[in-house]
Amino acid sequence: MKLSVLSIVVPGSAQRYFYKFLLVMKITTLLLIIALVHASAASLSQVRLSEKNTSLEKVLNSIEKQTGTSFFYDRKDIRDIHISIHVNNVSLKEALDKCLGDLPLTYDIKDNTVFLSKKVTPLLDKVIPAFKAIDVHGRVIDEKGQPLPGVTIKIKDGSHMVMTDSKGEFNLKQVGDKDIIVISSIGFASRQLNVATELGNIVLIVNSSKLDEIHVIAYGTESSRYATGSTASVSAADIAKQPITNALMALEGQVPGLVVTPSSGAPGASVQIQIRGQNSLQNSLTNAGKPYDQPLFIVDGVPFAPQNNQINKLGSLANNFSNFNTFDTFGGLSPFNSINPADIESITILKDADATSIYGTQGANGVILITTKKGQAGKTRVETSVNSGVNVNTRQVQMLNTQQYIQLRNEAFKNDGLTPNNIPSDPAYAPDLFVFDQHKNTDWFKQFLGKTSNNTDVHASLSGGSLANTFIISTGYTRADYNFPGNFGEKRLTLHSGFHHKSADSKLIVDFTTDYGYDHNNSAGDPSLTKAVLAPPNLPDLINPAGNLVWNYKGVDLNSYQYYSYLKQVSNLQTYNLNNSLRLGYQLFRDLKIGIGMGYSRLTTNESSLNPASSQNPQYASAYASFANSGFQTINIEPQLDYHHFFGNNELSFLVGGTYKKELNDNTQMQGYNYTDDAFLGSISGAGTIFASATNNIYKYVGGFTRLKYVYDQKYIINLTGSRNGSSNFGPGKQFGFFGSVGLGWIFSQETAFNKAPPFISYGKLSGNYGTSGSDGIGSYQYQAFWQPVSSVSPFQGIRPYKPLNLYNPDYSWDTKKALNIALDLGFFHDRILFKATYYENKTSNQLINYILPSQTGFNAVLQNFNATVQNKGLEFTLTANTIAAKEFSWNTTFNISGNRNKLLAFPGLAESPYATIYTIGKPVSEINGYKYKDVNPTTGVFEFYTVNGAVTSSPTYGTTAQGGDLVPIADNQPKFTGGLGNTLTYKNFSLYFFFQFSKQTSVNYLASIYSQNAIPGTLTNEPVAILDHWKNPGDISSIQRLTATTYSDAAAAAYSFLQSSGAYSDASYIRLKTLACSYTLPGTVQKALKLSNCHFYINAQNLLTITGFKLGDPELPGGLFSFPLQRTIVFGLSADF
Amino acid sequence: MYIQNLKSLALIVLLTALSFSCKKLIEIPANPSDKIPTQLVFADSADVMSAVTGIYNGFNAAGTVGIHSGAITRSTGLTGDELTPSQVGDPIATQLYQNAILPTNSITANLWSSAYIMSGLYQINVCLEQIPGSKALSPSLKNQLIGEIKVDRALYYFNLVNLFGPVPLVTSSDYSMTKSLPRASIDDIYKQIITDLTDAQKLLNPAYSSPGRARPNLYTAEALLAKVYLYRGQWASAEIAATSVISSGQYSLNKDLNTVFQDGSSEAIWQLPAIGPYNQTAEAQIFVPYASSAVPTFLISPALLNTFEPGDMRRTNWIGINPISDGKGSSVPYYYPAKYKNRNLNDQPAEDYMIFRLAEIYLIRAEAQAEQGKTTAALADLNQVRNRAGLPNSPATGTTTLLSAIMHERRTELFCEWGNRWYDLKRTGTIDAVLGAEKPTWKPTQALYPVPLAEIQSNPFLKQNPGY
């Protein structure tokens, strides 16, 4: 299809533009927006023509057919022109030269496209005879016909240089007629042309170098080439290869400086994201309260309403039951499940002050920008993809069988000097040895976590439109099942759409995106379910043949083993997510744009947790249910003014804008008790007693920001940002603050002196920046002392009781992060290999924390600023290489590695503070204090530790050295370095991608799992087979101490100390084949026959292979031997476009 | 020109928007709809009543186990000679039973923290600071509220000092002052308790200020005062306070032992309604097994079981039995405390959580009188309690035998109730002899619980008790 649209140019109103106006009128006919004609791959063909007095159009059509070239022209230019021509096997150029002959037409060939236009003779040229020195005019456009401003036009000898204006036009005065003009722009391949008075439309083709890829940054876009800040981007292609349901998981190992930690392998489970280390101190004495610095998440310019917080208020299987030394605030269900990864165009991670200062008090922990897919102009296309596959455990744990188990129990009793008996209150009570079947054997791990579960994902999108109006509509359905018994899973339905409009005069731009997601997660409501794996292998059947729960076996009460009851206690979470984003832009003057972004993000949840009487011990069965509704909302309005000006070889851009953000968070919960019948459980109406409570929160943020970027001669870059903002989270007089950054860059490869450098170095940049950002994420209203009605009880004598919520401290403000970032960028072999090295050093001081208090004050903590300083510094390296780019074979590699070093620099009065046993100055805040483990005493068979004086004991003393205790720093929980290596190989129609992710780290080991959760080996609980290697007789050397059947023997006490010792930590480094993606694209002929395009079959696999020295369990989920394991996923799929 | 004007206008609007008073833009309502600040609470009489009611809710009569909701009974029962844990008990409880409590023990840590935190002493102190200045209350209501809150504070400190010995004496809500308070002397704590109670005596009326006997009246203050004087060996004062309660005529011993702990019990002096999801007392949920086939978590110790005289109806009425199969065809009885019998919401009739009852006051007065040589009067009070339990009059004669008869009676009447046995062993100095005989590893330092580690960590001015 061919379109000929005359573009309308509205002339400037000012007198000084009059000349320009005339010129514009004259060349109006050249300003065409023409649709693309698809080309076949035959552009090298020779042309053969034999026509007599044929219309030019027909001739051109014939050339088009023979060569596969596309023609751009305005039909009225060639109307009524007839020619005669006879050529045989000539090139396209020769054919065209011959065709056009003396006609008033000129042409330009770029790749497969011929641009045909009328020769223009400006009015002035008609009266002024041609000089040797001529003026050159032209217009630079991209492949879509859009004008390109800011393009450098210079004479090859460097004598003249100008830049194109906002319409892409330029005038180069007094140029020699033999000169060569070089046209270059960021992100585009340079072109060289011979001088001519009128060059017409010059098309620049986008440069394929990664260096020039445009990515999203705060309030704009940039290319890496001229960036002074530290940002990284993950593209839709990187995401598509991974069979994941949560987009955050797609970031693992892809971005240096970003640590991604899954909280469990359960469908929908939370994923923690941390950029460049932990900045803040913990707010409680136990690790359970350890905060995890979360970056700010923005979707299409709108802060994602729930951020990365757990969204379920009721219990869920995904919640962590207190695993030893894991982050307990971390767990639950992730809000990102309601966004379909297939609708994401890119995820950009902003890491340093240069990139985040503009976000003020929201930016201290970094910013993650998620951009959804936009429509593409052209033929209306339907893209579809279907895949389905299976999940299994990454690492199955082999548990003891009954024979081994019984042997273990008997040995444990013998060690304790006890004779097992059948007296329920006796310490040596052993129903497993006396009452349970001695030959029955059940692998409870397999039974509860060993199931293979299914995965299905369907996605379809419709997109197209004209250049002025594009659209995309896409929809997806995803289902992932839990791999324990029963019909549990996570289902997601999403609808995404995007509309783009550009007014006829190109001045008004409208972008509207809306994203809707529905997600339903149903699971067993209690994480204790996974403790089923610890059940004795000879435990009687827990369900009878009729499917009812068994509560008693030969007089033994099975209440504490009834794990199937959890399967009948279903928890449902329905999430409704809506993200709307509207951006309006208007070009006020040539270089000045005014715009506004508006957005609304809302995530609503609807939860229920049902406990039918049939799931409970019939002797005290009482049906009850909980319901919760939560709403997270963000409204933001961001006006901005954008000035972009080129003069000489200077490029100046200036941004000034404002932000207004309002966040609302509300939650209502109801508990219904005393249901008369299980059938009523789904509704609160059937409850005999109802308790209800609600919370409301409001947060407002306002900011003014500015960014000034100046690039001189494509060599020197300066980038200044500033932001003044206020947060309603702070008390009167403490609300406003100023943040800013200075960034400098020097592209030394542009220096003349650099021409002497080895020719394979094509790019070199040194950049650095320094700046501040803050954090205010502490919740609303904390600066007042509040009281709240207690709603979980009936009124006390008709009066609703109140309880105090917090201590009174109005005098706190944001904490301040000062960040330094220095980077070296190098490009080799025409930027086909790119290398980047970054060093950063961040210091967060004036910490805003919940400072720990003794309970005698009434609360365990008070929110205050505390002048401790935490430093994070590190190195990041990235390498991308387009090693082979042959016609049939290509090979691309990406590699990144980064390491963060955390250090507590200052903590006034640490020794006398509640933090004395937690932190050590000069050590990381992630360092664990514990006892130095020795080994299992070969004589006694009990764990031993070193006291601070070097003596050996089985019962070390709690407390720091100063407090007379034996605690010393024993292990650092943060990874030493992490990274990823990806390779993409394509050969003809085959494509193979494999991505290795690695981490060098220390973590709690399987022994910590065994000795935690009251699962001491030898007691009434099963163990992994690894336990068989324990101390048995004097003289044995083993890493596992002697068995004990009681929870109060000396061995049990030593086990408790062991958990706090270095023995509970081991190296948990691993290299994991995170992603393997193979695809086969159907041959073009087959696709054509089927009327398809881009049709390929694929197999994608996640977590396929792990290389690790970690003994038991998954090193990526350490300490979670008995929690929901990570999954290995393999999917088979087909995708095609129509 | 028109277009230019429009552009200028747009610019002006934008710049105005940018320079708009930012403070206005981040204004949020003074308080959210689910909570109100302190100054508003005490400016309204209904809110004040709610704040005071929160103190009683903080006792958690039906909620989680806290210092005033069963934790004292459970802990002292284990560390003393009343309870033994069954095998299904947890290692934390085992530490208590073996008197080898670690400073990290979560049960003792909770005893300490649940006394101070939020709805405990903190809320009490805020109310005592704010109510006198409140313009929303009449002087008589102020007196009533201050009086009863002082009784509450006295009860907290009475239990804390008996469990831990010296504790921080916090009488303010200002954390900057209280966060580094060291432990006060036992004498200073008792001085504060007695001051609070004698103040309350002046402020409170003989009548209860609300339905039932949920909130302290004059006699509640005097009942606690009598107990405090008894513990301090101020026999005459103890007798006067106890007499005031007994002769008020408001209280009488229930004839039926099974009704003593029920709602509306006639011997109740202070009895909190159990309100929570299951509307039953926390103690019933601790002690009563969830099923008749289940082994009770805590068993009555053989020593306690054997101390009952033949015919003592308290052994049959206040101790429950679960017969458990021994796997060989016969069943073995397991005994558990059953003063409170109702575990679940549906159980009837309603039980309230008893803090003070008349039987204890008789025994307090009997002991105070015996110590002063008033043996006849003492014997009369003692027999009131014995007769109600179906026992004949005590044969005791002479101060020593009478005192030992009273101690025996205290053991059988007040078993598994508010730590009376543990406290009695300590205050009479008999703990080492009694528990030394019962528990081979007994050490005198174990009479005090350790200061929880978390408290010492977060307040370095706190020093640990000896032996820990």
PDB file of N, CA and C in Angstrom, chain A residues 217-222 226-231 350-361 363 367 652-657 701 703-710 717-725 737-744 768-774 817 819:
ATOM      1  N   ILE A 217      15.435   7.248  31.065  1.00  0.00           N
ATOM      2  CA  ILE A 217      16.012   7.688  32.334  1.00  0.00           C
ATOM      3  C   ILE A 217      14.954   8.543  33.034  1.00  0.00           C
ATOM      4  N   ALA A 218      15.301   9.137  34.147  1.00  0.00           N
ATOM      5  CA  ALA A 218      14.369   9.997  34.860  1.00  0.00           C
ATOM      6  C   ALA A 218      13.900  11.119  33.940  1.00  0.00           C
ATOM      7  N   TYR A 219      12.621  11.193  33.706  1.00  0.00           N
ATOM      8  CA  TYR A 219      12.015  12.258  32.917  1.00  0.00           C
ATOM      9  C   TYR A 219      12.675  12.443  31.557  1.00  0.00           C
ATOM     10  N   GLY A 220      13.010  11.372  30.872  1.00  0.00           N
ATOM     11  CA  GLY A 220      13.570  11.533  29.545  1.00  0.00           C
ATOM     12  C   GLY A 220      14.242  10.265  29.061  1.00  0.00           C
ATOM     13  N   THR A 221      15.036  10.432  28.028  1.00  0.00           N
ATOM     14  CA  THR A 221      15.789   9.303  27.494  1.00  0.00           C
ATOM     15  C   THR A 221      17.210   9.741  27.221  1.00  0.00           C
ATOM     16  N   GLU A 222      18.099   8.790  27.094  1.00  0.00           N
ATOM     17  CA  GLU A 222      19.465   9.120  26.704  1.00  0.00           C
ATOM     18  C   GLU A 222      20.121   7.872  26.122  1.00  0.00           C
ATOM     19  N   TYR A 226      26.530   9.395  25.669  1.00  0.00           N
ATOM     20  CA  TYR A 226      26.722  10.712  26.280  1.00  0.00           C
ATOM     21  C   TYR A 226      26.258  10.755  27.740  1.00  0.00           C
ATOM     22  N   ALA A 227      26.117   9.577  28.359  1.00  0.00           N
ATOM     23  CA  ALA A 227      25.635   9.548  29.735  1.00  0.00           C
ATOM     24  C   ALA A 227      26.769   9.803  30.713  1.00  0.00           C
ATOM     25  N   THR A 228      26.457  10.489  31.801  1.00  0.00           N
ATOM     26  CA  THR A 228      27.445  10.637  32.869  1.00  0.00           C
ATOM     27  C   THR A 228      27.027   9.847  34.096  1.00  0.00           C
ATOM     28  N   GLY A 229      25.830   9.280  34.075  1.00  0.00           N
ATOM     29  CA  GLY A 229      25.333   8.548  35.235  1.00  0.00           C
ATOM     30  C   GLY A 229      25.412   7.053  35.027  1.00  0.00           C
ATOM     31  N   SER A 230      25.056   6.343  36.062  1.00  0.00           N
ATOM     32  CA  SER A 230      25.147   4.902  35.995  1.00  0.00           C
ATOM     33  C   SER A 230      23.743   4.308  35.915  1.00  0.00           C
ATOM     34  N   THR A 231      23.413   3.837  34.733  1.00  0.00           N
ATOM     35  CA  THR A 231      22.118   3.209  34.539  1.00  0.00           C
ATOM     36  C   THR A 231      22.330   1.905  33.789  1.00  0.00           C
ATOM     37  N   LEU A 350      18.309   2.761  37.743  1.00  0.00           N
ATOM     38  CA  LEU A 350      19.089   3.974  37.967  1.00  0.00           C
ATOM     39  C   LEU A 350      19.840   3.799  39.277  1.00  0.00           C
ATOM     40  N   LYS A 351      21.158   3.899  39.202  1.00  0.00           N
ATOM     41  CA  LYS A 351      21.937   3.484  40.363  1.00  0.00           C
ATOM     42  C   LYS A 351      22.597   4.616  41.142  1.00  0.00           C
ATOM     43  N   ASP A 352      23.049   5.667  40.461  1.00  0.00           N
ATOM     44  CA  ASP A 352      23.855   6.646  41.188  1.00  0.00           C
ATOM     45  C   ASP A 352      23.130   7.978  41.343  1.00  0.00           C
ATOM     46  N   ALA A 353      23.827   8.926  41.968  1.00  0.00           N
ATOM     47  CA  ALA A 353      23.212  10.217  42.265  1.00  0.00           C
ATOM     48  C   ALA A 353      22.839  10.964  40.982  1.00  0.00           C
ATOM     49  N   ASP A 354      23.684  10.857  39.970  1.00  0.00           N
ATOM     50  CA  ASP A 354      23.435  11.527  38.707  1.00  0.00           C
ATOM     51  C   ASP A 354      22.070  11.114  38.151  1.00  0.00           C
ATOM     52  N   ALA A 355      21.752   9.845  38.341  1.00  0.00           N
ATOM     53  CA  ALA A 355      20.505   9.323  37.795  1.00  0.00           C
ATOM     54  C   ALA A 355      19.326   9.474  38.746  1.00  0.00           C
ATOM     55  N   THR A 356      19.583   9.551  40.054  1.00  0.00           N
ATOM     56  CA  THR A 356      18.466   9.496  41.004  1.00  0.00           C
ATOM     57  C   THR A 356      18.243  10.753  41.836  1.00  0.00           C
ATOM     58  N   SER A 357      19.206  11.694  41.860  1.00  0.00           N
ATOM     59  CA  SER A 357      19.054  12.904  42.693  1.00  0.00           C
ATOM     60  C   SER A 357      17.766  13.644  42.384  1.00  0.00           C
ATOM     61  N   ILE A 358      17.360  13.544  41.142  1.00  0.00           N
ATOM     62  CA  ILE A 358      16.183  14.255  40.672  1.00  0.00           C
ATOM     63  C   ILE A 358      14.930  13.745  41.395  1.00  0.00           C
ATOM     64  N   TYR A 359      15.024  12.554  41.976  1.00  0.00           N
ATOM     65  CA  TYR A 359      13.893  12.009  42.734  1.00  0.00           C
ATOM     66  C   TYR A 359      13.950  12.376  44.222  1.00  0.00           C
ATOM     67  N   GLY A 360      14.965  13.147  44.615  1.00  0.00           N
ATOM     68  CA  GLY A 360      15.029  13.676  45.972  1.00  0.00           C
ATOM     69  C   GLY A 360      14.943  12.631  47.049  1.00  0.00           C
ATOM     70  N   THR A 361      13.991  12.806  47.961  1.00  0.00           N
ATOM     71  CA  THR A 361      13.903  11.905  49.111  1.00  0.00           C
ATOM     72  C   THR A 361      13.363  10.525  48.744  1.00  0.00           C
ATOM     73  N   GLY A 363      14.846   8.774  46.228  1.00  0.00           N
ATOM     74  CA  GLY A 363      15.812   8.116  45.360  1.00  0.00           C
ATOM     75  C   GLY A 363      16.989   7.416  46.010  1.00  0.00           C
ATOM     76  N   VAL A 367      16.421   3.710  41.692  1.00  0.00           N
ATOM     77  CA  VAL A 367      15.102   3.794  41.069  1.00  0.00           C
ATOM     78  C   VAL A 367      15.028   2.764  39.953  1.00  0.00           C
ATOM     79  N   LEU A 652      22.736  21.904  24.153  1.00  0.00           N
ATOM     80  CA  LEU A 652      22.319  22.270  25.501  1.00  0.00           C
ATOM     81  C   LEU A 652      20.908  21.765  25.719  1.00  0.00           C
ATOM     82  N   SER A 653      20.715  21.072  26.793  1.00  0.00           N
ATOM     83  CA  SER A 653      19.342  20.730  27.117  1.00  0.00           C
ATOM     84  C   SER A 653      19.076  21.083  28.568  1.00  0.00           C
ATOM     85  N   PHE A 654      17.882  21.536  28.775  1.00  0.00           N
ATOM     86  CA  PHE A 654      17.528  22.049  30.079  1.00  0.00           C
ATOM     87  C   PHE A 654      16.119  21.576  30.388  1.00  0.00           C
ATOM     88  N   LEU A 655      15.988  21.007  31.555  1.00  0.00           N
ATOM     89  CA  LEU A 655      14.692  20.474  31.940  1.00  0.00           C
ATOM     90  C   LEU A 655      14.319  21.099  33.266  1.00  0.00           C
ATOM     91  N   VAL A 656      13.101  21.579  33.357  1.00  0.00           N
ATOM     92  CA  VAL A 656      12.625  22.026  34.659  1.00  0.00           C
ATOM     93  C   VAL A 656      11.209  21.477  34.810  1.00  0.00           C
ATOM     94  N   GLY A 657      10.932  20.970  35.981  1.00  0.00           N
ATOM     95  CA  GLY A 657       9.619  20.367  36.145  1.00  0.00           C
ATOM     96  C   GLY A 657       9.230  20.254  37.602  1.00  0.00           C
ATOM     97  N   TYR A 701       3.753  14.067  48.317  1.00  0.00           N
ATOM     98  CA  TYR A 701       5.124  14.409  47.998  1.00  0.00           C
ATOM     99  C   TYR A 701       5.068  15.489  46.929  1.00  0.00           C
ATOM    100  N   GLY A 703       7.681  18.128  44.564  1.00  0.00           N
ATOM    101  CA  GLY A 703       9.067  18.436  44.266  1.00  0.00           C
ATOM    102  C   GLY A 703       9.195  19.281  43.027  1.00  0.00           C
ATOM    103  N   GLY A 704      10.243  20.078  42.999  1.00  0.00           N
ATOM    104  CA  GLY A 704      10.586  20.805  41.785  1.00  0.00           C
ATOM    105  C   GLY A 704      11.963  20.301  41.401  1.00  0.00           C
ATOM    106  N   PHE A 705      12.172  20.058  40.120  1.00  0.00           N
ATOM    107  CA  PHE A 705      13.472  19.507  39.756  1.00  0.00           C
ATOM    108  C   PHE A 705      13.973  20.160  38.485  1.00  0.00           C
ATOM    109  N   THR A 706      15.255  20.090  38.316  1.00  0.00           N
ATOM    110  CA  THR A 706      15.827  20.656  37.107  1.00  0.00           C
ATOM    111  C   THR A 706      17.051  19.855  36.705  1.00  0.00           C
ATOM    112  N   ARG A 707      17.271  19.821  35.398  1.00  0.00           N
ATOM    113  CA  ARG A 707      18.472  19.134  34.914  1.00  0.00           C
ATOM    114  C   ARG A 707      19.032  19.953  33.771  1.00  0.00           C
ATOM    115  N   LEU A 708      20.315  20.177  33.816  1.00  0.00           N
ATOM    116  CA  LEU A 708      20.978  20.932  32.765  1.00  0.00           C
ATOM    117  C   LEU A 708      22.067  20.047  32.194  1.00  0.00           C
ATOM    118  N   LYS A 709      21.970  19.827  30.892  1.00  0.00           N
ATOM    119  CA  LYS A 709      23.003  18.989  30.281  1.00  0.00           C
ATOM    120  C   LYS A 709      23.615  19.760  29.122  1.00  0.00           C
ATOM    121  N   TYR A 710      24.918  19.752  29.106  1.00  0.00           N
ATOM    122  CA  TYR A 710      25.615  20.482  28.060  1.00  0.00           C
ATOM    123  C   TYR A 710      26.692  19.584  27.473  1.00  0.00           C
ATOM    124  N   ILE A 717      31.059  16.679  28.439  1.00  0.00           N
ATOM    125  CA  ILE A 717      29.666  16.625  28.899  1.00  0.00           C
ATOM    126  C   ILE A 717      29.609  17.119  30.330  1.00  0.00           C
ATOM    127  N   ILE A 718      28.637  17.945  30.597  1.00  0.00           N
ATOM    128  CA  ILE A 718      28.382  18.313  31.980  1.00  0.00           C
ATOM    129  C   ILE A 718      26.885  18.121  32.219  1.00  0.00           C
ATOM    130  N   ASN A 719      26.575  17.530  33.340  1.00  0.00           N
ATOM    131  CA  ASN A 719      25.183  17.224  33.660  1.00  0.00           C
ATOM    132  C   ASN A 719      24.925  17.632  35.105  1.00  0.00           C
ATOM    133  N   LEU A 720      24.036  18.597  35.300  1.00  0.00           N
ATOM    134  CA  LEU A 720      23.728  19.071  36.652  1.00  0.00           C
ATOM    135  C   LEU A 720      22.270  18.770  36.944  1.00  0.00           C
ATOM    136  N   THR A 721      21.996  18.228  38.125  1.00  0.00           N
ATOM    137  CA  THR A 721      20.596  18.046  38.485  1.00  0.00           C
ATOM    138  C   THR A 721      20.369  18.631  39.870  1.00  0.00           C
ATOM    139  N   GLY A 722      19.175  19.077  40.082  1.00  0.00           N
ATOM    140  CA  GLY A 722      18.829  19.617  41.382  1.00  0.00           C
ATOM    141  C   GLY A 722      17.371  19.334  41.654  1.00  0.00           C
ATOM    142  N   SER A 723      17.060  19.163  42.912  1.00  0.00           N
ATOM    143  CA  SER A 723      15.681  18.869  43.233  1.00  0.00           C
ATOM    144  C   SER A 723      15.398  19.382  44.633  1.00  0.00           C
ATOM    145  N   ARG A 724      14.305  20.107  44.760  1.00  0.00           N
ATOM    146  CA  ARG A 724      13.886  20.521  46.086  1.00  0.00           C
ATOM    147  C   ARG A 724      12.526  19.875  46.295  1.00  0.00           C
ATOM    148  N   ASN A 725      12.406  19.144  47.382  1.00  0.00           N
ATOM    149  CA  ASN A 725      11.134  18.476  47.552  1.00  0.00           C
ATOM    150  C   ASN A 725      10.723  18.348  49.003  1.00  0.00           C
ATOM    151  N   GLY A 737      13.637  19.555  51.588  1.00  0.00           N
ATOM    152  CA  GLY A 737      15.078  19.370  51.477  1.00  0.00           C
ATOM    153  C   GLY A 737      15.548  19.582  50.053  1.00  0.00           C
ATOM    154  N   PHE A 738      16.866  19.778  49.916  1.00  0.00           N
ATOM    155  CA  PHE A 738      17.436  19.988  48.591  1.00  0.00           C
ATOM    156  C   PHE A 738      18.430  18.876  48.284  1.00  0.00           C
ATOM    157  N   PHE A 739      18.343  18.366  47.080  1.00  0.00           N
ATOM    158  CA  PHE A 739      19.249  17.311  46.662  1.00  0.00           C
ATOM    159  C   PHE A 739      19.796  17.676  45.287  1.00  0.00           C
ATOM    160  N   GLY A 740      20.997  17.243  44.983  1.00  0.00           N
ATOM    161  CA  GLY A 740      21.540  17.604  43.681  1.00  0.00           C
ATOM    162  C   GLY A 740      22.730  16.746  43.316  1.00  0.00           C
ATOM    163  N   SER A 741      23.147  16.889  42.054  1.00  0.00           N
ATOM    164  CA  SER A 741      24.311  16.131  41.614  1.00  0.00           C
ATOM    165  C   SER A 741      25.043  16.876  40.507  1.00  0.00           C
ATOM    166  N   VAL A 742      26.320  16.566  40.386  1.00  0.00           N
ATOM    167  CA  VAL A 742      27.149  17.121  39.315  1.00  0.00           C
ATOM    168  C   VAL A 742      27.766  15.946  38.572  1.00  0.00           C
ATOM    169  N   GLY A 743      27.592  15.916  37.282  1.00  0.00           N
ATOM    170  CA  GLY A 743      28.192  14.842  36.495  1.00  0.00           C
ATOM    171  C   GLY A 743      29.054  15.423  35.391  1.00  0.00           C
ATOM    172  N   LEU A 744      30.219  14.796  35.169  1.00  0.00           N
ATOM    173  CA  LEU A 744      31.116  15.264  34.121  1.00  0.00           C
ATOM    174  C   LEU A 744      31.519  14.085  33.251  1.00  0.00           C
ATOM    175  N   GLY A 768      32.190  10.840  35.584  1.00  0.00           N
ATOM    176  CA  GLY A 768      32.070  10.745  37.037  1.00  0.00           C
ATOM    177  C   GLY A 768      30.964  11.640  37.522  1.00  0.00           C
ATOM    178  N   ASN A 769      30.432  11.318  38.664  1.00  0.00           N
ATOM    179  CA  ASN A 769      29.436  12.204  39.236  1.00  0.00           C
ATOM    180  C   ASN A 769      29.396  12.070  40.735  1.00  0.00           C
ATOM    181  N   TYR A 770      28.875  13.095  41.364  1.00  0.00           N
ATOM    182  CA  TYR A 770      28.781  13.120  42.809  1.00  0.00           C
ATOM    183  C   TYR A 770      27.485  13.816  43.160  1.00  0.00           C
ATOM    184  N   GLY A 771      26.763  13.292  44.123  1.00  0.00           N
ATOM    185  CA  GLY A 771      25.516  13.959  44.471  1.00  0.00           C
ATOM    186  C   GLY A 771      24.852  13.355  45.685  1.00  0.00           C
ATOM    187  N   THR A 772      23.689  13.892  45.976  1.00  0.00           N
ATOM    188  CA  THR A 772      22.973  13.453  47.177  1.00  0.00           C
ATOM    189  C   THR A 772      21.569  12.995  46.826  1.00  0.00           C
ATOM    190  N   SER A 773      21.067  12.122  47.666  1.00  0.00           N
ATOM    191  CA  SER A 773      19.660  11.755  47.583  1.00  0.00           C
ATOM    192  C   SER A 773      19.229  11.365  48.994  1.00  0.00           C
ATOM    193  N   GLY A 774      17.947  11.169  49.162  1.00  0.00           N
ATOM    194  CA  GLY A 774      17.459  10.916  50.517  1.00  0.00           C
ATOM    195  C   GLY A 774      16.459   9.787  50.559  1.00  0.00           C
ATOM    196  N   LYS A 817      22.068  10.371  51.602  1.00  0.00           N
ATOM    197  CA  LYS A 817      23.056   9.506  50.967  1.00  0.00           C
ATOM    198  C   LYS A 817      23.917  10.367  50.053  1.00  0.00           C
ATOM    199  N   ALA A 819      26.708  10.092  47.165  1.00  0.00           N
ATOM    200  CA  ALA A 819      27.168   9.034  46.270  1.00  0.00           C
ATOM    201  C   ALA A 819      28.162   9.555  45.253  1.00  0.00           C
TER     202      ALA A 819
END
